[in-house]
Amino acid sequence: MNVKIIIKSNNLYCRLISGRQIDISKKLGITIAQQFWDIKNEKIKNAYNFENRDKINAKLFELKAKITNKFTFDNINGEVIDSQWLEGAINEAFNKKAIVRGKIERWKVYLLEFCQYWIDEDGAKVNDLPSYENFVKHLTNFLKSKNLAKIKIKEVSHSTINQFVNYMLLDNFSAQTTKRQATRFKFFMNKAENMNLEVNKNYKEP
């Protein structure tokens, strides 16, 4: 079992690995430029004049110790160790109050929220996280062009993706870039479908 503090796209994540069964990550809400992060020692570099650097480093060290202890206790008592468990462990270590969720979580309904949820939950596992974050920016701008603040996952169809493609091309993006962003659009829809969320399956049409 191993607890690591890693950085992806200037965001710190807590990553918990145990054997082949458990590999989960959660964003910590701490942002720092990557060049100032000591990857090997998992802390803010000593050479960086960062306000409260030592306190933050101490908190991160404490976080790893608390999660390790909690994992050991909860695991032998049969607790399910998943993303929700890790979020709770982080909140407990940082003395954060638990957030009470509604009966239907927004990320299960709205596409933008789902994309951000996936980035927060699984983004640390991918090598090119900024490209997925960049897609979210394009999607946000596309929705704004349609005077929409959000769109439901189940409302996305093949026509929606075509409209997104046309928007990109009209905004002077190259055909190659547009194709890449359309592929990421379908990537997120596929992830939603794999998580048993309600989707319009004709989004897959070529």
mmCIF file of C-alpha atoms in Angstrom:
data_model
loop_
_atom_site.group_PDB
_atom_site.id
_atom_site.type_symbol
_atom_site.label_atom_id
_atom_site.label_comp_id
_atom_site.label_asym_id
_atom_site.label_seq_id
_atom_site.Cartn_x
_atom_site.Cartn_y
_atom_site.Cartn_z
ATOM 1 C CA MET A 1 0.000 0.000 0.000
ATOM 2 C CA ASN A 2 1.353 3.410 -0.934
ATOM 3 C CA VAL A 3 0.084 6.978 -0.576
ATOM 4 C CA LYS A 4 1.650 9.557 -2.872
ATOM 5 C CA ILE A 5 1.199 13.269 -3.496
ATOM 6 C CA ILE A 6 1.468 13.875 -7.241
ATOM 7 C CA ILE A 7 1.054 16.864 -9.525
ATOM 8 C CA LYS A 8 -0.935 17.045 -12.757
ATOM 9 C CA SER A 9 -1.502 20.258 -14.661
ATOM 10 C CA ASN A 10 -0.414 22.365 -11.636
ATOM 11 C CA ASN A 11 -2.904 20.609 -9.328
ATOM 12 C CA LEU A 12 -1.864 18.394 -6.415
ATOM 13 C CA TYR A 13 -3.549 15.007 -6.078
ATOM 14 C CA CYS A 14 -3.469 12.354 -3.404
ATOM 15 C CA ARG A 15 -2.991 8.940 -5.012
ATOM 16 C CA LEU A 16 -3.649 5.709 -3.127
ATOM 17 C CA ILE A 17 -2.305 2.436 -4.525
ATOM 18 C CA SER A 18 -2.741 -1.004 -3.002
ATOM 19 C CA GLY A 19 -1.846 -4.034 -5.088
ATOM 20 C CA ARG A 20 -3.582 -4.339 -8.441
ATOM 21 C CA GLN A 21 -7.061 -3.744 -7.091
ATOM 22 C CA ILE A 22 -6.839 -0.181 -5.801
ATOM 23 C CA ASP A 23 -5.484 2.832 -7.675
ATOM 24 C CA ILE A 24 -7.500 5.952 -6.889
ATOM 25 C CA SER A 25 -6.702 9.659 -6.916
ATOM 26 C CA LYS A 26 -8.367 12.771 -5.561
ATOM 27 C CA LYS A 27 -7.617 16.436 -6.151
ATOM 28 C CA LEU A 28 -6.480 18.257 -2.997
ATOM 29 C CA GLY A 29 -7.473 21.774 -4.016
ATOM 30 C CA ILE A 30 -3.851 22.956 -3.896
ATOM 31 C CA THR A 31 -2.382 24.602 -7.002
ATOM 32 C CA ILE A 32 1.325 25.132 -7.643
ATOM 33 C CA ALA A 33 3.441 25.600 -10.764
ATOM 34 C CA GLN A 34 4.980 22.247 -11.686
ATOM 35 C CA GLN A 35 8.553 23.569 -11.777
ATOM 36 C CA PHE A 36 8.323 24.343 -8.067
ATOM 37 C CA TRP A 37 7.212 20.842 -7.081
ATOM 38 C CA ASP A 38 9.760 18.282 -5.846
ATOM 39 C CA ILE A 39 8.455 15.084 -7.461
ATOM 40 C CA LYS A 40 10.889 12.746 -5.706
ATOM 41 C CA ASN A 41 10.242 14.049 -2.182
ATOM 42 C CA GLU A 42 6.594 14.978 -2.819
ATOM 43 C CA LYS A 43 6.814 18.510 -1.455
ATOM 44 C CA ILE A 44 7.230 22.149 -2.467
ATOM 45 C CA LYS A 45 10.876 22.750 -3.303
ATOM 46 C CA ASN A 46 12.957 24.340 -0.568
ATOM 47 C CA ALA A 47 14.413 26.821 -3.048
ATOM 48 C CA TYR A 48 10.986 28.262 -3.814
ATOM 49 C CA ASN A 49 9.917 31.329 -1.816
ATOM 50 C CA PHE A 50 6.380 30.048 -1.335
ATOM 51 C CA GLU A 51 4.260 31.581 1.426
ATOM 52 C CA ASN A 52 3.495 28.999 4.135
ATOM 53 C CA ARG A 53 5.608 26.464 2.247
ATOM 54 C CA ASP A 54 6.785 24.648 5.365
ATOM 55 C CA LYS A 55 3.276 24.503 6.829
ATOM 56 C CA ILE A 56 1.854 23.106 3.589
ATOM 57 C CA ASN A 57 4.632 20.520 3.331
ATOM 58 C CA ALA A 58 3.983 19.489 6.930
ATOM 59 C CA LYS A 59 0.255 19.168 6.215
ATOM 60 C CA LEU A 60 0.939 16.999 3.170
ATOM 61 C CA PHE A 61 3.251 14.747 5.206
ATOM 62 C CA GLU A 62 0.586 14.522 7.904
ATOM 63 C CA LEU A 63 -2.072 13.751 5.284
ATOM 64 C CA LYS A 64 -0.106 10.769 3.988
ATOM 65 C CA ALA A 65 0.374 9.417 7.505
ATOM 66 C CA LYS A 66 -3.305 9.805 8.431
ATOM 67 C CA ILE A 67 -4.533 8.151 5.238
ATOM 68 C CA THR A 68 -2.080 5.278 5.737
ATOM 69 C CA ASN A 69 -3.339 4.711 9.284
ATOM 70 C CA LYS A 70 -6.993 5.017 8.288
ATOM 71 C CA PHE A 71 -6.509 2.629 5.364
ATOM 72 C CA THR A 72 -4.927 0.009 7.618
ATOM 73 C CA PHE A 73 -7.767 0.215 10.149
ATOM 74 C CA ASP A 74 -10.654 0.437 7.675
ATOM 75 C CA ASN A 75 -9.278 -2.240 5.358
ATOM 76 C CA ILE A 76 -9.027 -4.891 8.077
ATOM 77 C CA ASN A 77 -12.549 -3.972 9.162
ATOM 78 C CA GLY A 78 -13.997 -4.600 5.733
ATOM 79 C CA GLU A 79 -14.585 -1.014 4.625
ATOM 80 C CA VAL A 80 -14.895 -0.400 0.886
ATOM 81 C CA ILE A 81 -11.828 1.549 -0.218
ATOM 82 C CA ASP A 82 -12.888 3.639 -3.204
ATOM 83 C CA SER A 83 -12.887 7.225 -4.440
ATOM 84 C CA GLN A 84 -15.566 8.240 -1.956
ATOM 85 C CA TRP A 85 -13.536 6.718 0.880
ATOM 86 C CA LEU A 86 -10.434 8.654 -0.211
ATOM 87 C CA GLU A 87 -12.394 11.903 -0.414
ATOM 88 C CA GLY A 88 -13.680 11.334 3.115
ATOM 89 C CA ALA A 89 -10.202 10.499 4.392
ATOM 90 C CA ILE A 90 -8.793 13.701 2.893
ATOM 91 C CA ASN A 91 -11.618 15.804 4.335
ATOM 92 C CA GLU A 92 -11.066 14.191 7.727
ATOM 93 C CA ALA A 93 -7.313 14.827 7.606
ATOM 94 C CA PHE A 94 -7.842 18.459 6.567
ATOM 95 C CA ASN A 95 -10.702 18.916 9.059
ATOM 96 C CA LYS A 96 -13.141 19.733 6.274
ATOM 97 C CA LYS A 97 -16.852 19.321 6.802
ATOM 98 C CA ALA A 98 -18.441 16.696 4.597
ATOM 99 C CA ILE A 99 -20.468 18.068 1.699
ATOM 100 C CA VAL A 100 -24.038 16.864 1.680
ATOM 101 C CA ARG A 101 -24.949 15.858 -1.834
ATOM 102 C CA GLY A 102 -28.386 16.012 -3.358
ATOM 103 C CA LYS A 103 -30.344 12.908 -4.285
ATOM 104 C CA ILE A 104 -29.095 13.186 -7.860
ATOM 105 C CA GLU A 105 -25.519 14.381 -8.231
ATOM 106 C CA ARG A 106 -25.136 16.963 -10.972
ATOM 107 C CA TRP A 107 -22.198 15.193 -12.605
ATOM 108 C CA LYS A 108 -24.501 12.279 -13.367
ATOM 109 C CA VAL A 109 -26.816 14.574 -15.331
ATOM 110 C CA TYR A 110 -24.859 17.418 -16.954
ATOM 111 C CA LEU A 111 -22.012 16.925 -19.416
ATOM 112 C CA LEU A 112 -19.694 19.716 -18.238
ATOM 113 C CA GLU A 113 -20.008 18.578 -14.640
ATOM 114 C CA PHE A 114 -19.353 15.005 -15.723
ATOM 115 C CA CYS A 115 -16.197 15.999 -17.613
ATOM 116 C CA GLN A 116 -14.889 17.877 -14.587
ATOM 117 C CA TYR A 117 -15.807 14.973 -12.303
ATOM 118 C CA TRP A 118 -13.840 12.566 -14.483
ATOM 119 C CA ILE A 119 -10.851 14.928 -14.564
ATOM 120 C CA ASP A 120 -10.911 15.241 -10.770
ATOM 121 C CA GLU A 121 -11.374 11.519 -10.159
ATOM 122 C CA ASP A 122 -9.333 9.879 -12.920
ATOM 123 C CA GLY A 123 -7.325 12.686 -14.482
ATOM 124 C CA ALA A 124 -4.230 11.868 -12.460
ATOM 125 C CA LYS A 125 -4.027 8.510 -14.232
ATOM 126 C CA VAL A 126 -3.645 9.942 -17.746
ATOM 127 C CA ASN A 127 -0.459 11.297 -19.265
ATOM 128 C CA ASP A 128 -1.992 14.222 -21.147
ATOM 129 C CA LEU A 129 -4.398 15.750 -18.629
ATOM 130 C CA PRO A 130 -4.135 19.315 -20.060
ATOM 131 C CA SER A 131 -5.599 18.094 -23.359
ATOM 132 C CA TYR A 132 -8.756 16.921 -21.578
ATOM 133 C CA GLU A 133 -8.964 20.163 -19.631
ATOM 134 C CA ASN A 134 -8.561 22.005 -22.925
ATOM 135 C CA PHE A 135 -11.520 20.100 -24.366
ATOM 136 C CA VAL A 136 -13.661 21.270 -21.442
ATOM 137 C CA LYS A 137 -12.778 24.866 -22.343
ATOM 138 C CA HIS A 138 -13.799 24.270 -25.965
ATOM 139 C CA LEU A 139 -17.036 22.627 -24.840
ATOM 140 C CA THR A 140 -17.797 25.538 -22.514
ATOM 141 C CA ASN A 141 -17.259 28.043 -25.320
ATOM 142 C CA PHE A 142 -19.379 25.956 -27.683
ATOM 143 C CA LEU A 143 -22.270 25.949 -25.216
ATOM 144 C CA LYS A 144 -21.916 29.702 -24.740
ATOM 145 C CA SER A 145 -22.169 30.144 -28.501
ATOM 146 C CA LYS A 146 -25.492 28.305 -28.297
ATOM 147 C CA ASN A 147 -26.577 30.460 -25.323
ATOM 148 C CA LEU A 148 -26.478 27.394 -23.098
ATOM 149 C CA ALA A 149 -24.965 27.251 -19.635
ATOM 150 C CA LYS A 150 -25.127 23.457 -19.590
ATOM 151 C CA ILE A 151 -26.348 20.437 -21.504
ATOM 152 C CA LYS A 152 -27.610 17.129 -20.163
ATOM 153 C CA ILE A 153 -25.600 14.033 -21.041
ATOM 154 C CA LYS A 154 -28.701 12.320 -22.410
ATOM 155 C CA GLU A 155 -29.339 15.284 -24.733
ATOM 156 C CA VAL A 156 -26.042 14.842 -26.582
ATOM 157 C CA SER A 157 -26.577 13.241 -29.977
ATOM 158 C CA HIS A 158 -24.624 12.748 -33.188
ATOM 159 C CA SER A 159 -26.098 16.085 -34.296
ATOM 160 C CA THR A 160 -24.698 17.797 -31.175
ATOM 161 C CA ILE A 161 -21.192 16.594 -31.947
ATOM 162 C CA ASN A 162 -21.562 17.718 -35.566
ATOM 163 C CA GLN A 163 -22.594 21.167 -34.353
ATOM 164 C CA PHE A 164 -19.515 21.195 -32.110
ATOM 165 C CA VAL A 165 -17.327 20.318 -35.109
ATOM 166 C CA ASN A 166 -18.873 23.098 -37.204
ATOM 167 C CA TYR A 167 -18.358 25.561 -34.338
ATOM 168 C CA MET A 168 -14.654 24.652 -34.132
ATOM 169 C CA LEU A 169 -14.141 25.001 -37.875
ATOM 170 C CA LEU A 170 -15.983 28.327 -38.036
ATOM 171 C CA ASP A 171 -13.797 29.528 -35.162
ATOM 172 C CA ASN A 172 -10.773 28.936 -37.425
ATOM 173 C CA PHE A 173 -9.452 25.796 -35.756
ATOM 174 C CA SER A 174 -7.678 23.406 -38.099
ATOM 175 C CA ALA A 175 -9.355 20.241 -39.324
ATOM 176 C CA GLN A 176 -6.819 18.194 -37.349
ATOM 177 C CA THR A 177 -7.485 20.039 -34.091
ATOM 178 C CA THR A 178 -11.233 19.852 -34.659
ATOM 179 C CA LYS A 179 -11.082 16.101 -35.267
ATOM 180 C CA ARG A 180 -9.042 15.640 -32.094
ATOM 181 C CA GLN A 181 -11.569 17.599 -30.008
ATOM 182 C CA ALA A 182 -14.487 15.666 -31.528
ATOM 183 C CA THR A 183 -12.717 12.451 -30.527
ATOM 184 C CA ARG A 184 -12.442 13.712 -26.945
ATOM 185 C CA PHE A 185 -16.136 14.625 -27.015
ATOM 186 C CA LYS A 186 -16.942 10.998 -27.859
ATOM 187 C CA PHE A 187 -14.387 9.846 -25.277
ATOM 188 C CA PHE A 188 -16.310 11.546 -22.472
ATOM 189 C CA MET A 189 -19.635 10.268 -23.786
ATOM 190 C CA ASN A 190 -18.209 6.755 -23.857
ATOM 191 C CA LYS A 191 -16.991 7.152 -20.271
ATOM 192 C CA ALA A 192 -20.481 8.273 -19.220
ATOM 193 C CA GLU A 193 -22.044 5.269 -20.943
ATOM 194 C CA ASN A 194 -19.546 2.896 -19.317
ATOM 195 C CA MET A 195 -20.555 4.321 -15.933
ATOM 196 C CA ASN A 196 -24.182 3.422 -16.726
ATOM 197 C CA LEU A 197 -25.322 7.022 -17.037
ATOM 198 C CA GLU A 198 -28.228 7.778 -19.355
ATOM 199 C CA VAL A 199 -26.973 8.584 -22.851
ATOM 200 C CA ASN A 200 -28.398 8.891 -26.351
ATOM 201 C CA LYS A 201 -26.485 6.105 -28.068
ATOM 202 C CA ASN A 202 -26.693 7.672 -31.500
ATOM 203 C CA TYR A 203 -23.787 9.917 -30.444
ATOM 204 C CA LYS A 204 -21.641 7.035 -31.760
ATOM 205 C CA GLU A 205 -22.769 7.452 -35.346
ATOM 206 C CA PRO A 206 -19.834 8.219 -37.689
#
